[in-house]
């Protein structure tokens, strides 16, 4: 009976999607406010001042625009780039020839030593494969490290979390872009905070003496407070996600990791870093991957992940 069905409370999570456009506009509004405060009000007019003020102004404005470009690039990449979804009717890939040889070898009465060794090796390989999960809501298989997002209403590959600020899930294929967005936003807010600090201090005397434009004073005050607050909060997130990347763990897996003595995906800090950022050093700081990394690093696709050989599953 329909009246006997138990309601799914997670259906309410989908309401968060209506905040999407608002959050994007809010991010752009904060960027515009900071731009006006730093470039137009604080340091742009000082370009015409003599040395060394003009040089300092030019340096601040150049670095500001560089970080802003990288920030916006990373932001829209994580907003519009799919985090990775499970293919329809997904099943773990198994070498059918090896599987057939293993089954036939195990059923025969006599197996020569070479075939026995090959069969044993194949069995060990199959035993080491992660157990395939199944999502009852998606009615599909679940690869390792995959989780169902109640907001997006689908399974996300190597899901980290659903972020309302980027109006998207953060997963295997856009995690790097999210991290770069965090880093560049943190650096931008730190730069804004320090560059607006002299104007913020001057704000109180200007307000008391009623000197200066009231609109510029309000913009300077608001931009400084917002950038300081974001810089402090983002510092915590940058430190947390740096730790997660170096241990090859997602935010969701932190709780799973506590249940095991050794984390099977921890391959060492260097390899863990490359599982997210790739091996091309020139592209580490850009929201993009090389074609070679996408082909040779399965973790970037989110369906298969290398594991430690010394950890029993």
PDB file of N, CA and C in Angstrom, residues 4 16 21 32 52 66 81 84 137 149 159 185 195 201 216 223 239 244 246 259 291 296 310:
ATOM      1  N   UNK A   4       1.661   2.893   3.316  1.00  0.00           N
ATOM      2  CA  UNK A   4       2.560   2.188   4.215  1.00  0.00           C
ATOM      3  C   UNK A   4       4.028   2.410   3.862  1.00  0.00           C
ATOM      4  N   UNK A  16      18.427  21.484  -2.111  1.00  0.00           N
ATOM      5  CA  UNK A  16      19.629  22.310  -2.095  1.00  0.00           C
ATOM      6  C   UNK A  16      20.021  22.771  -3.492  1.00  0.00           C
ATOM      7  N   UNK A  21      22.105  28.757  -8.505  1.00  0.00           N
ATOM      8  CA  UNK A  21      22.320  30.049  -9.151  1.00  0.00           C
ATOM      9  C   UNK A  21      22.649  31.132  -8.131  1.00  0.00           C
ATOM     10  N   UNK A  32      33.549  40.660  -7.217  1.00  0.00           N
ATOM     11  CA  UNK A  32      33.387  42.023  -7.728  1.00  0.00           C
ATOM     12  C   UNK A  32      33.637  43.057  -6.629  1.00  0.00           C
ATOM     13  N   UNK A  52      58.469  54.584  -4.109  1.00  0.00           N
ATOM     14  CA  UNK A  52      58.208  53.192  -4.501  1.00  0.00           C
ATOM     15  C   UNK A  52      56.721  52.811  -4.449  1.00  0.00           C
ATOM     16  N   UNK A  66      46.362  37.964 -11.480  1.00  0.00           N
ATOM     17  CA  UNK A  66      46.819  36.604 -11.770  1.00  0.00           C
ATOM     18  C   UNK A  66      46.075  35.589 -10.914  1.00  0.00           C
ATOM     19  N   UNK A  81      32.450  20.889 -14.578  1.00  0.00           N
ATOM     20  CA  UNK A  81      33.062  19.604 -14.910  1.00  0.00           C
ATOM     21  C   UNK A  81      32.413  18.499 -14.080  1.00  0.00           C
ATOM     22  N   UNK A  84      32.255  12.646 -12.231  1.00  0.00           N
ATOM     23  CA  UNK A  84      32.379  11.247 -12.624  1.00  0.00           C
ATOM     24  C   UNK A  84      31.194  10.433 -12.140  1.00  0.00           C
ATOM     25  N   UNK A 137      19.350   2.566  -5.014  1.00  0.00           N
ATOM     26  CA  UNK A 137      18.634   3.719  -5.540  1.00  0.00           C
ATOM     27  C   UNK A 137      18.928   3.947  -7.020  1.00  0.00           C
ATOM     28  N   UNK A 149      25.086  10.325  -3.946  1.00  0.00           N
ATOM     29  CA  UNK A 149      24.827  11.691  -3.493  1.00  0.00           C
ATOM     30  C   UNK A 149      23.323  11.925  -3.457  1.00  0.00           C
ATOM     31  N   UNK A 159      33.631   9.928  -4.498  1.00  0.00           N
ATOM     32  CA  UNK A 159      32.958  11.125  -3.989  1.00  0.00           C
ATOM     33  C   UNK A 159      33.634  11.642  -2.734  1.00  0.00           C
ATOM     34  N   UNK A 185      41.695  30.789  -3.914  1.00  0.00           N
ATOM     35  CA  UNK A 185      40.798  31.669  -3.163  1.00  0.00           C
ATOM     36  C   UNK A 185      41.435  32.070  -1.839  1.00  0.00           C
ATOM     37  N   UNK A 195      46.364  43.901   1.693  1.00  0.00           N
ATOM     38  CA  UNK A 195      46.388  45.108   0.867  1.00  0.00           C
ATOM     39  C   UNK A 195      45.328  46.119   1.312  1.00  0.00           C
ATOM     40  N   UNK A 201      42.422  50.505   8.550  1.00  0.00           N
ATOM     41  CA  UNK A 201      42.843  51.284   9.717  1.00  0.00           C
ATOM     42  C   UNK A 201      42.462  52.755   9.544  1.00  0.00           C
ATOM     43  N   UNK A 216      32.842  54.481  -0.688  1.00  0.00           N
ATOM     44  CA  UNK A 216      34.155  53.842  -0.714  1.00  0.00           C
ATOM     45  C   UNK A 216      34.548  53.336   0.669  1.00  0.00           C
ATOM     46  N   UNK A 223      34.680  44.738   2.385  1.00  0.00           N
ATOM     47  CA  UNK A 223      35.607  43.855   1.670  1.00  0.00           C
ATOM     48  C   UNK A 223      36.685  43.314   2.602  1.00  0.00           C
ATOM     49  N   UNK A 239      44.346  23.146   4.899  1.00  0.00           N
ATOM     50  CA  UNK A 239      45.148  22.223   5.716  1.00  0.00           C
ATOM     51  C   UNK A 239      44.503  20.838   5.739  1.00  0.00           C
ATOM     52  N   UNK A 244      44.351  15.140   3.502  1.00  0.00           N
ATOM     53  CA  UNK A 244      43.595  14.080   2.828  1.00  0.00           C
ATOM     54  C   UNK A 244      44.280  13.638   1.537  1.00  0.00           C
ATOM     55  N   UNK A 246      47.497  13.832   0.740  1.00  0.00           N
ATOM     56  CA  UNK A 246      48.764  13.144   1.016  1.00  0.00           C
ATOM     57  C   UNK A 246      48.555  11.750   1.602  1.00  0.00           C
ATOM     58  N   UNK A 259      38.297   2.401  10.773  1.00  0.00           N
ATOM     59  CA  UNK A 259      37.922   1.017  11.061  1.00  0.00           C
ATOM     60  C   UNK A 259      38.998   0.017  10.671  1.00  0.00           C
ATOM     61  N   UNK A 291      46.719  14.514 -21.533  1.00  0.00           N
ATOM     62  CA  UNK A 291      46.082  13.318 -22.094  1.00  0.00           C
ATOM     63  C   UNK A 291      46.795  12.055 -21.620  1.00  0.00           C
ATOM     64  N   UNK A 296      46.995   7.022 -18.348  1.00  0.00           N
ATOM     65  CA  UNK A 296      47.848   6.131 -17.569  1.00  0.00           C
ATOM     66  C   UNK A 296      47.531   6.099 -16.077  1.00  0.00           C
ATOM     67  N   UNK A 310      50.596  -4.920   0.683  1.00  0.00           N
ATOM     68  CA  UNK A 310      50.784  -5.474   2.019  1.00  0.00           C
ATOM     69  C   UNK A 310      49.536  -5.343   2.885  1.00  0.00           C
TER      70      UNK A 310
END
